[in-house]
Amino acid sequence: KQWYQRRVAITAGETDAENSQQFVVRNYRVQECMSNREDWYSKSKNYWKEVPSTVDGMLGGYGSLTHSDLCSSAMFLAKLYTGLNTERALDCGAGIGRVTKGLLLNIFDKVEMIDTCQEHLDSAREYLGEDMFARVPAQHCCGLEDFHPEPNTYDLVWVQWVIIYLSDYDFIELLARFKKSLKKDGYIVVKDNVTKNGCELDDNDSSVTRSDYQLKQIFKRAGLEIVVDSFQKNFPRELFKVKYYAMR
């Protein structure tokens, strides 16, 4: 599965203006997949178990983009510096620690990591090096749908290229929990692919890429307010657009 490739958009039967209690994505096939919770999450977990514990593996064969990605993320975080405390951050979908090493530990004193794959987390010590790894106080091996952080814990929750694996309901509930986990003046940052319209489903690993409108509806339902948002620049045109959202 290639997270970056464009897929055929699923638009039939989809009307973004409609609302329901459990779903933001208004497509029956996607809703049906999300409703089978065990199958939905097992596919993505099994997929990532087969991915090499390398930067290239974390980026689906596009390891050459990591420098551009990290530099752009640093520039985005610079917009939040005023009043941002830098004691502790959480890296969601951390994998081997690509973002932990290349971005977050350059800014924050400590960074916790969470990922669904224990093999990737186990590779973090070597990838980060002993000095950096000593500043990782906790590694959480579980899916985000099952993660319940303590209140008033993080100055920043960084969520990159992982929300596609969450159902609408679990995504909303997770963001609400993350909001409670923020310290005063903290932020949640979501960085992920966005479609132009509707959603795009990959049934092989249970992932769904949402539109900007759909993501904003999810953020609203979770009780979050967008403070800053912007697009990633300098990525190849054949890839999905990537957008940042800083919220609290």
PDB file of C-alpha atoms in Angstrom, residues 55 66 70 91 94 96-107 111 113 124-130 132-133 135-136:
ATOM      1  CA  VAL A  55      12.930   6.009   6.813  1.00  0.00           C
ATOM      2  CA  THR A  66      11.974  13.442   4.552  1.00  0.00           C
ATOM      3  CA  LEU A  70      10.794  18.020   8.263  1.00  0.00           C
ATOM      4  CA  ASP A  91       4.547  11.844  18.423  1.00  0.00           C
ATOM      5  CA  ALA A  94       5.886   7.638  15.451  1.00  0.00           C
ATOM      6  CA  ILE A  96      11.037   4.417  14.202  1.00  0.00           C
ATOM      7  CA  GLY A  97      11.080   8.047  15.337  1.00  0.00           C
ATOM      8  CA  ARG A  98      11.636   9.903  12.067  1.00  0.00           C
ATOM      9  CA  VAL A  99       9.678  12.973  13.243  1.00  0.00           C
ATOM     10  CA  THR A 100      10.778  12.517  16.843  1.00  0.00           C
ATOM     11  CA  LYS A 101      14.430  12.756  15.793  1.00  0.00           C
ATOM     12  CA  GLY A 102      14.226  15.175  12.894  1.00  0.00           C
ATOM     13  CA  LEU A 103      11.789  17.664  14.417  1.00  0.00           C
ATOM     14  CA  LEU A 104      10.361  17.256  17.898  1.00  0.00           C
ATOM     15  CA  LEU A 105      13.507  16.526  19.934  1.00  0.00           C
ATOM     16  CA  ASN A 106      15.074  19.609  18.370  1.00  0.00           C
ATOM     17  CA  ILE A 107      12.402  21.693  20.093  1.00  0.00           C
ATOM     18  CA  VAL A 111       9.002  13.339  23.426  1.00  0.00           C
ATOM     19  CA  MET A 113       6.172   7.988  21.035  1.00  0.00           C
ATOM     20  CA  ALA A 124      13.919   3.728  17.656  1.00  0.00           C
ATOM     21  CA  ARG A 125      16.808   3.366  20.109  1.00  0.00           C
ATOM     22  CA  GLU A 126      19.301   2.654  17.330  1.00  0.00           C
ATOM     23  CA  TYR A 127      17.772   5.193  14.948  1.00  0.00           C
ATOM     24  CA  LEU A 128      17.668   8.005  17.505  1.00  0.00           C
ATOM     25  CA  GLY A 129      20.949   7.201  19.203  1.00  0.00           C
ATOM     26  CA  GLU A 130      21.404   6.806  22.937  1.00  0.00           C
ATOM     27  CA  MET A 132      18.234  11.305  22.019  1.00  0.00           C
ATOM     28  CA  PHE A 133      16.550   8.087  23.101  1.00  0.00           C
ATOM     29  CA  ARG A 135      14.826  11.919  26.200  1.00  0.00           C
ATOM     30  CA  VAL A 136      11.985   9.552  25.207  1.00  0.00           C
TER      31      VAL A 136
END
